[in-house]
mmCIF file of N, CA and C in Angstrom:
data_model
loop_
_atom_site.group_PDB
_atom_site.id
_atom_site.type_symbol
_atom_site.label_atom_id
_atom_site.label_comp_id
_atom_site.label_asym_id
_atom_site.label_seq_id
_atom_site.Cartn_x
_atom_site.Cartn_y
_atom_site.Cartn_z
ATOM 1 N N UNK O 1 112.321 91.764 116.947
ATOM 2 C CA UNK O 1 111.026 92.045 117.523
ATOM 3 C C UNK O 1 110.059 92.394 116.381
ATOM 4 N N UNK O 2 108.827 91.954 116.518
ATOM 5 C CA UNK O 2 107.785 92.276 115.534
ATOM 6 C C UNK O 2 107.198 93.636 115.883
ATOM 7 N N UNK O 3 107.280 94.566 114.916
ATOM 8 C CA UNK O 3 106.883 95.954 115.171
ATOM 9 C C UNK O 3 105.902 96.431 114.112
ATOM 10 N N UNK O 4 104.819 97.044 114.564
ATOM 11 C CA UNK O 4 103.856 97.701 113.682
ATOM 12 C C UNK O 4 104.189 99.196 113.657
ATOM 13 N N UNK O 5 104.056 99.801 112.505
ATOM 14 C CA UNK O 5 104.302 101.242 112.363
ATOM 15 C C UNK O 5 102.961 101.944 112.261
ATOM 16 N N UNK O 6 102.793 103.016 113.029
ATOM 17 C CA UNK O 6 101.588 103.830 112.903
ATOM 18 C C UNK O 6 102.004 105.272 112.635
ATOM 19 N N UNK O 7 101.261 105.932 111.772
ATOM 20 C CA UNK O 7 101.559 107.311 111.443
ATOM 21 C C UNK O 7 100.272 108.037 111.084
ATOM 22 N N UNK O 8 100.264 109.355 111.271
ATOM 23 C CA UNK O 8 99.070 110.106 110.892
ATOM 24 C C UNK O 8 98.934 110.126 109.370
ATOM 25 N N UNK O 9 97.728 109.841 108.892
ATOM 26 C CA UNK O 9 97.504 109.879 107.441
ATOM 27 C C UNK O 9 96.560 111.002 107.042
ATOM 28 N N UNK O 10 95.916 111.607 108.030
ATOM 29 C CA UNK O 10 95.010 112.696 107.743
ATOM 30 C C UNK O 10 95.803 113.855 107.137
ATOM 31 N N UNK O 11 95.249 114.463 106.125
ATOM 32 C CA UNK O 11 95.826 115.642 105.476
ATOM 33 C C UNK O 11 97.210 115.375 104.885
ATOM 34 N N UNK O 12 97.484 114.156 104.507
ATOM 35 C CA UNK O 12 98.736 113.807 103.841
ATOM 36 C C UNK O 12 98.408 113.129 102.531
ATOM 37 N N UNK O 13 99.239 113.383 101.527
ATOM 38 C CA UNK O 13 98.998 112.708 100.255
ATOM 39 C C UNK O 13 99.642 111.322 100.281
ATOM 40 N N UNK O 14 99.278 110.520 99.298
ATOM 41 C CA UNK O 14 99.731 109.126 99.250
ATOM 42 C C UNK O 14 101.253 109.035 99.273
ATOM 43 N N UNK O 15 101.936 109.901 98.545
ATOM 44 C CA UNK O 15 103.394 109.847 98.470
ATOM 45 C C UNK O 15 104.037 110.123 99.826
ATOM 46 N N UNK O 16 103.523 111.111 100.546
ATOM 47 C CA UNK O 16 104.067 111.440 101.866
ATOM 48 C C UNK O 16 103.852 110.274 102.842
ATOM 49 N N UNK O 17 102.692 109.644 102.766
ATOM 50 C CA UNK O 17 102.411 108.483 103.623
ATOM 51 C C UNK O 17 103.389 107.355 103.316
ATOM 52 N N UNK O 18 103.554 107.058 102.029
ATOM 53 C CA UNK O 18 104.465 105.984 101.629
ATOM 54 C C UNK O 18 105.899 106.287 102.034
ATOM 55 N N UNK O 19 106.346 107.528 101.816
ATOM 56 C CA UNK O 19 107.721 107.902 102.161
ATOM 57 C C UNK O 19 107.974 107.755 103.660
ATOM 58 N N UNK O 20 107.029 108.213 104.463
ATOM 59 C CA UNK O 20 107.175 108.123 105.918
ATOM 60 C C UNK O 20 107.196 106.670 106.363
ATOM 61 N N UNK O 21 106.317 105.865 105.786
ATOM 62 C CA UNK O 21 106.237 104.450 106.139
ATOM 63 C C UNK O 21 107.527 103.718 105.761
ATOM 64 N N UNK O 22 108.003 103.959 104.548
ATOM 65 C CA UNK O 22 109.225 103.295 104.080
ATOM 66 C C UNK O 22 110.419 103.699 104.945
ATOM 67 N N UNK O 23 110.498 104.967 105.298
ATOM 68 C CA UNK O 23 111.580 105.440 106.162
ATOM 69 C C UNK O 23 111.551 104.718 107.515
ATOM 70 N N UNK O 24 110.362 104.585 108.087
ATOM 71 C CA UNK O 24 110.224 103.863 109.347
ATOM 72 C C UNK O 24 110.619 102.405 109.208
ATOM 73 N N UNK O 25 110.190 101.778 108.119
ATOM 74 C CA UNK O 25 110.548 100.369 107.872
ATOM 75 C C UNK O 25 112.054 100.201 107.787
ATOM 76 N N UNK O 26 112.700 101.085 107.039
ATOM 77 C CA UNK O 26 114.148 100.979 106.866
ATOM 78 C C UNK O 26 114.879 101.131 108.201
ATOM 79 N N UNK O 27 114.450 102.084 109.024
ATOM 80 C CA UNK O 27 115.080 102.287 110.337
ATOM 81 C C UNK O 27 114.935 101.039 111.205
ATOM 82 N N UNK O 28 113.722 100.528 111.258
ATOM 83 C CA UNK O 28 113.452 99.385 112.127
ATOM 84 C C UNK O 28 114.121 98.105 111.627
ATOM 85 N N UNK O 29 114.086 97.881 110.321
ATOM 86 C CA UNK O 29 114.717 96.686 109.764
ATOM 87 C C UNK O 29 116.229 96.730 109.952
ATOM 88 N N UNK O 30 116.821 97.923 109.872
ATOM 89 C CA UNK O 30 118.261 98.071 110.105
ATOM 90 C C UNK O 30 118.631 97.700 111.543
ATOM 91 N N UNK O 31 117.670 97.817 112.434
ATOM 92 C CA UNK O 31 117.880 97.456 113.837
ATOM 93 C C UNK O 31 117.519 95.996 114.108
ATOM 94 N N UNK O 32 117.143 95.273 113.041
ATOM 95 C CA UNK O 32 116.846 93.852 113.173
ATOM 96 C C UNK O 32 115.398 93.510 113.467
ATOM 97 N N UNK O 33 114.502 94.488 113.384
ATOM 98 C CA UNK O 33 113.090 94.240 113.665
ATOM 99 C C UNK O 33 112.365 93.726 112.421
ATOM 100 N N UNK O 34 111.297 92.976 112.657
ATOM 101 C CA UNK O 34 110.408 92.506 111.588
ATOM 102 C C UNK O 34 109.190 93.420 111.575
ATOM 103 N N UNK O 35 108.795 93.909 110.408
ATOM 104 C CA UNK O 35 107.665 94.827 110.288
ATOM 105 C C UNK O 35 106.361 94.041 110.162
ATOM 106 N N UNK O 36 105.408 94.401 110.987
ATOM 107 C CA UNK O 36 104.042 93.877 110.878
ATOM 108 C C UNK O 36 103.247 94.933 110.137
ATOM 109 N N UNK O 37 102.720 94.577 108.988
ATOM 110 C CA UNK O 37 102.019 95.530 108.127
ATOM 111 C C UNK O 37 100.719 95.989 108.780
ATOM 112 N N UNK O 38 100.515 97.299 108.799
ATOM 113 C CA UNK O 38 99.274 97.883 109.317
ATOM 114 C C UNK O 38 98.376 98.220 108.127
ATOM 115 N N UNK O 39 97.343 97.436 107.939
ATOM 116 C CA UNK O 39 96.454 97.622 106.795
ATOM 117 C C UNK O 39 95.762 98.975 106.798
ATOM 118 N N UNK O 40 95.660 99.611 107.938
ATOM 119 C CA UNK O 40 94.955 100.886 108.029
ATOM 120 C C UNK O 40 95.656 102.006 107.299
ATOM 121 N N UNK O 41 96.956 101.903 107.051
ATOM 122 C CA UNK O 41 97.637 103.009 106.375
ATOM 123 C C UNK O 41 97.610 102.892 104.866
ATOM 124 N N UNK O 42 97.105 101.807 104.342
ATOM 125 C CA UNK O 42 97.042 101.641 102.902
ATOM 126 C C UNK O 42 95.871 102.459 102.369
ATOM 127 N N UNK O 43 96.157 103.683 101.984
ATOM 128 C CA UNK O 43 95.105 104.627 101.603
ATOM 129 C C UNK O 43 94.289 104.145 100.406
ATOM 130 N N UNK O 44 94.922 103.510 99.433
ATOM 131 C CA UNK O 44 94.180 103.042 98.260
ATOM 132 C C UNK O 44 93.154 101.991 98.642
ATOM 133 N N UNK O 45 93.506 101.103 99.535
ATOM 134 C CA UNK O 45 92.565 100.068 99.966
ATOM 135 C C UNK O 45 91.338 100.724 100.575
ATOM 136 N N UNK O 46 91.552 101.688 101.439
ATOM 137 C CA UNK O 46 90.415 102.312 102.103
ATOM 138 C C UNK O 46 89.593 103.187 101.162
ATOM 139 N N UNK O 47 90.233 103.788 100.192
ATOM 140 C CA UNK O 47 89.459 104.551 99.202
ATOM 141 C C UNK O 47 88.570 103.617 98.398
ATOM 142 N N UNK O 48 89.130 102.463 97.991
ATOM 143 C CA UNK O 48 88.362 101.503 97.217
ATOM 144 C C UNK O 48 87.211 100.908 98.025
ATOM 145 N N UNK O 49 87.428 100.724 99.311
ATOM 146 C CA UNK O 49 86.423 100.080 100.148
ATOM 147 C C UNK O 49 85.472 101.059 100.837
ATOM 148 N N UNK O 50 85.730 102.358 100.672
ATOM 149 C CA UNK O 50 84.952 103.356 101.401
ATOM 150 C C UNK O 50 83.448 103.200 101.174
ATOM 151 N N UNK O 51 83.034 103.023 99.924
ATOM 152 C CA UNK O 51 81.607 102.856 99.635
ATOM 153 C C UNK O 51 81.069 101.579 100.271
ATOM 154 N N UNK O 52 81.860 100.520 100.209
ATOM 155 C CA UNK O 52 81.465 99.249 100.831
ATOM 156 C C UNK O 52 81.321 99.439 102.334
ATOM 157 N N UNK O 53 82.238 100.142 102.944
ATOM 158 C CA UNK O 53 82.171 100.393 104.382
ATOM 159 C C UNK O 53 80.887 101.127 104.734
ATOM 160 N N UNK O 54 80.514 102.101 103.917
ATOM 161 C CA UNK O 54 79.307 102.880 104.185
ATOM 162 C C UNK O 54 78.068 101.980 104.179
ATOM 163 N N UNK O 55 78.073 100.977 103.306
ATOM 164 C CA UNK O 55 76.924 100.085 103.187
ATOM 165 C C UNK O 55 76.919 99.022 104.285
ATOM 166 N N UNK O 56 78.063 98.418 104.554
ATOM 167 C CA UNK O 56 78.150 97.267 105.449
ATOM 168 C C UNK O 56 78.222 97.659 106.915
ATOM 169 N N UNK O 57 79.016 98.670 107.243
ATOM 170 C CA UNK O 57 79.269 99.011 108.631
ATOM 171 C C UNK O 57 78.451 100.216 109.077
ATOM 172 N N UNK O 58 77.975 100.148 110.295
ATOM 173 C CA UNK O 58 77.230 101.276 110.855
ATOM 174 C C UNK O 58 78.163 102.430 111.219
ATOM 175 N N UNK O 59 79.415 102.110 111.539
ATOM 176 C CA UNK O 59 80.431 103.112 111.901
ATOM 177 C C UNK O 59 81.668 102.895 111.017
ATOM 178 N N UNK O 60 81.598 103.253 109.730
ATOM 179 C CA UNK O 60 82.688 102.938 108.802
ATOM 180 C C UNK O 60 84.028 103.576 109.165
ATOM 181 N N UNK O 61 84.033 104.696 109.870
ATOM 182 C CA UNK O 61 85.294 105.342 110.210
ATOM 183 C C UNK O 61 86.075 104.550 111.260
ATOM 184 N N UNK O 62 85.427 103.603 111.909
ATOM 185 C CA UNK O 62 86.117 102.744 112.873
ATOM 186 C C UNK O 62 86.889 101.612 112.195
ATOM 187 N N UNK O 63 86.562 101.316 110.945
ATOM 188 C CA UNK O 63 87.179 100.171 110.262
ATOM 189 C C UNK O 63 88.699 100.266 110.213
ATOM 190 N N UNK O 64 89.300 101.409 109.847
ATOM 191 C CA UNK O 64 90.765 101.481 109.854
ATOM 192 C C UNK O 64 91.354 101.235 111.248
ATOM 193 N N UNK O 65 90.667 101.665 112.288
ATOM 194 C CA UNK O 65 91.144 101.426 113.648
ATOM 195 C C UNK O 65 91.117 99.929 113.954
ATOM 196 N N UNK O 66 90.063 99.260 113.530
ATOM 197 C CA UNK O 66 89.968 97.803 113.709
ATOM 198 C C UNK O 66 91.142 97.130 112.997
ATOM 199 N N UNK O 67 91.446 97.583 111.794
ATOM 200 C CA UNK O 67 92.574 97.019 111.045
ATOM 201 C C UNK O 67 93.884 97.210 111.806
ATOM 202 N N UNK O 68 94.084 98.402 112.371
ATOM 203 C CA UNK O 68 95.305 98.670 113.135
ATOM 204 C C UNK O 68 95.387 97.789 114.373
ATOM 205 N N UNK O 69 94.275 97.653 115.076
ATOM 206 C CA UNK O 69 94.270 96.818 116.279
ATOM 207 C C UNK O 69 94.541 95.359 115.929
ATOM 208 N N UNK O 70 94.024 94.916 114.801
ATOM 209 C CA UNK O 70 94.294 93.557 114.344
ATOM 210 C C UNK O 70 95.790 93.383 114.090
ATOM 211 N N UNK O 71 96.397 94.339 113.403
ATOM 212 C CA UNK O 71 97.839 94.286 113.151
ATOM 213 C C UNK O 71 98.617 94.350 114.463
ATOM 214 N N UNK O 72 98.147 95.190 115.383
ATOM 215 C CA UNK O 72 98.823 95.333 116.670
ATOM 216 C C UNK O 72 98.784 94.023 117.453
ATOM 217 N N UNK O 73 97.736 93.239 117.285
ATOM 218 C CA UNK O 73 97.624 91.975 118.027
ATOM 219 C C UNK O 73 98.723 90.989 117.642
ATOM 220 N N UNK O 74 99.367 91.205 116.510
ATOM 221 C CA UNK O 74 100.458 90.338 116.048
ATOM 222 C C UNK O 74 101.824 90.951 116.338
ATOM 223 N N UNK O 75 101.844 92.104 116.995
ATOM 224 C CA UNK O 75 103.077 92.861 117.200
ATOM 225 C C UNK O 75 103.556 92.791 118.644
ATOM 226 N N UNK O 76 104.861 92.951 118.793
ATOM 227 C CA UNK O 76 105.454 93.048 120.121
ATOM 228 C C UNK O 76 105.670 94.505 120.513
ATOM 229 N N UNK O 77 105.641 95.387 119.506
ATOM 230 C CA UNK O 77 105.844 96.811 119.755
ATOM 231 C C UNK O 77 105.164 97.606 118.651
ATOM 232 N N UNK O 78 104.927 98.887 118.942
ATOM 233 C CA UNK O 78 104.370 99.801 117.942
ATOM 234 C C UNK O 78 105.332 100.984 117.819
ATOM 235 N N UNK O 79 105.660 101.327 116.580
ATOM 236 C CA UNK O 79 106.529 102.454 116.269
ATOM 237 C C UNK O 79 105.641 103.629 115.887
ATOM 238 N N UNK O 80 105.762 104.721 116.625
ATOM 239 C CA UNK O 80 104.943 105.913 116.381
ATOM 240 C C UNK O 80 105.768 106.947 115.627
ATOM 241 N N UNK O 81 105.347 107.236 114.389
ATOM 242 C CA UNK O 81 106.047 108.208 113.561
ATOM 243 C C UNK O 81 105.779 109.632 114.047
ATOM 244 N N UNK O 82 106.620 110.539 113.602
ATOM 245 C CA UNK O 82 106.507 111.954 113.946
ATOM 246 C C UNK O 82 105.064 112.445 113.770
ATOM 247 N N UNK O 83 104.642 113.306 114.652
ATOM 248 C CA UNK O 83 103.314 113.932 114.641
ATOM 249 C C UNK O 83 102.172 112.978 114.963
ATOM 250 N N UNK O 84 102.477 111.812 115.528
ATOM 251 C CA UNK O 84 101.416 110.855 115.838
ATOM 252 C C UNK O 84 100.375 111.437 116.791
ATOM 253 N N UNK O 85 100.792 112.359 117.669
ATOM 254 C CA UNK O 85 99.859 112.938 118.638
ATOM 255 C C UNK O 85 98.783 113.799 117.972
ATOM 256 N N UNK O 86 98.997 114.197 116.737
ATOM 257 C CA UNK O 86 98.020 115.020 116.016
ATOM 258 C C UNK O 86 96.880 114.186 115.415
ATOM 259 N N UNK O 87 97.028 112.880 115.458
ATOM 260 C CA UNK O 87 96.056 111.982 114.831
ATOM 261 C C UNK O 87 95.236 111.248 115.888
ATOM 262 N N UNK O 88 93.930 111.388 115.820
ATOM 263 C CA UNK O 88 93.057 110.675 116.752
ATOM 264 C C UNK O 88 93.291 109.170 116.658
ATOM 265 N N UNK O 89 93.418 108.674 115.458
ATOM 266 C CA UNK O 89 93.670 107.249 115.232
ATOM 267 C C UNK O 89 94.935 106.813 115.976
ATOM 268 N N UNK O 90 96.026 107.536 115.795
ATOM 269 C CA UNK O 90 97.300 107.182 116.444
ATOM 270 C C UNK O 90 97.214 107.307 117.960
ATOM 271 N N UNK O 91 96.496 108.308 118.435
ATOM 272 C CA UNK O 91 96.349 108.460 119.891
ATOM 273 C C UNK O 91 95.593 107.278 120.494
ATOM 274 N N UNK O 92 94.587 106.795 119.786
ATOM 275 C CA UNK O 92 93.835 105.631 120.273
ATOM 276 C C UNK O 92 94.727 104.391 120.248
ATOM 277 N N UNK O 93 95.467 104.202 119.162
ATOM 278 C CA UNK O 93 96.399 103.077 119.078
ATOM 279 C C UNK O 93 97.405 103.158 120.223
ATOM 280 N N UNK O 94 97.887 104.352 120.523
ATOM 281 C CA UNK O 94 98.842 104.538 121.614
ATOM 282 C C UNK O 94 98.214 104.143 122.950
ATOM 283 N N UNK O 95 96.999 104.586 123.193
ATOM 284 C CA UNK O 95 96.335 104.264 124.459
ATOM 285 C C UNK O 95 96.132 102.759 124.610
ATOM 286 N N UNK O 96 95.776 102.100 123.516
ATOM 287 C CA UNK O 96 95.619 100.643 123.562
ATOM 288 C C UNK O 96 96.970 99.990 123.882
ATOM 289 N N UNK O 97 98.029 100.467 123.256
ATOM 290 C CA UNK O 97 99.365 99.928 123.532
ATOM 291 C C UNK O 97 99.730 100.116 125.006
ATOM 292 N N UNK O 98 99.434 101.281 125.551
ATOM 293 C CA UNK O 98 99.716 101.551 126.967
ATOM 294 C C UNK O 98 98.911 100.596 127.845
ATOM 295 N N UNK O 99 97.613 100.512 127.600
ATOM 296 C CA UNK O 99 96.735 99.705 128.437
ATOM 297 C C UNK O 99 97.060 98.215 128.384
ATOM 298 N N UNK O 100 97.572 97.748 127.245
ATOM 299 C CA UNK O 100 97.875 96.329 127.095
ATOM 300 C C UNK O 100 99.358 96.010 127.253
ATOM 301 N N UNK O 101 100.135 97.006 127.654
ATOM 302 C CA UNK O 101 101.545 96.778 127.928
ATOM 303 C C UNK O 101 102.387 96.469 126.704
ATOM 304 N N UNK O 102 101.976 96.963 125.554
ATOM 305 C CA UNK O 102 102.739 96.756 124.324
ATOM 306 C C UNK O 102 103.821 97.836 124.266
ATOM 307 N N UNK O 103 105.031 97.393 123.976
ATOM 308 C CA UNK O 103 106.153 98.332 123.929
ATOM 309 C C UNK O 103 105.906 99.419 122.886
ATOM 310 N N UNK O 104 106.317 100.627 123.196
ATOM 311 C CA UNK O 104 106.173 101.754 122.287
ATOM 312 C C UNK O 104 107.548 102.283 121.915
ATOM 313 N N UNK O 105 107.720 102.551 120.627
ATOM 314 C CA UNK O 105 108.953 103.125 120.091
ATOM 315 C C UNK O 105 108.549 104.428 119.398
ATOM 316 N N UNK O 106 109.287 105.491 119.652
ATOM 317 C CA UNK O 106 108.931 106.799 119.089
ATOM 318 C C UNK O 106 110.009 107.282 118.135
ATOM 319 N N UNK O 107 109.571 107.843 117.031
ATOM 320 C CA UNK O 107 110.506 108.423 116.066
ATOM 321 C C UNK O 107 111.217 109.604 116.686
#
């Protein structure tokens, strides 16, 4: 099954984000799933593009959500890492998954 991983990135450093993501990938791949990359969790990309987002987009904070939804459109399921309920981004992704009948997997 094609699975996207979502995790809270607010108030986490790059290493913690990467470690959590890699752990999720390893668990899912061991179960035979294919990982669909969620561009929204790549913190370096968003840091580099932050100024561009401010200039181009009227609502730049929505851009990572758009990236996640794009990744979700290619997925059969979404894997929600620990503490996902603490993240507005993850809660919105969860609601979209519920509303569109996308399978949800919880850590």
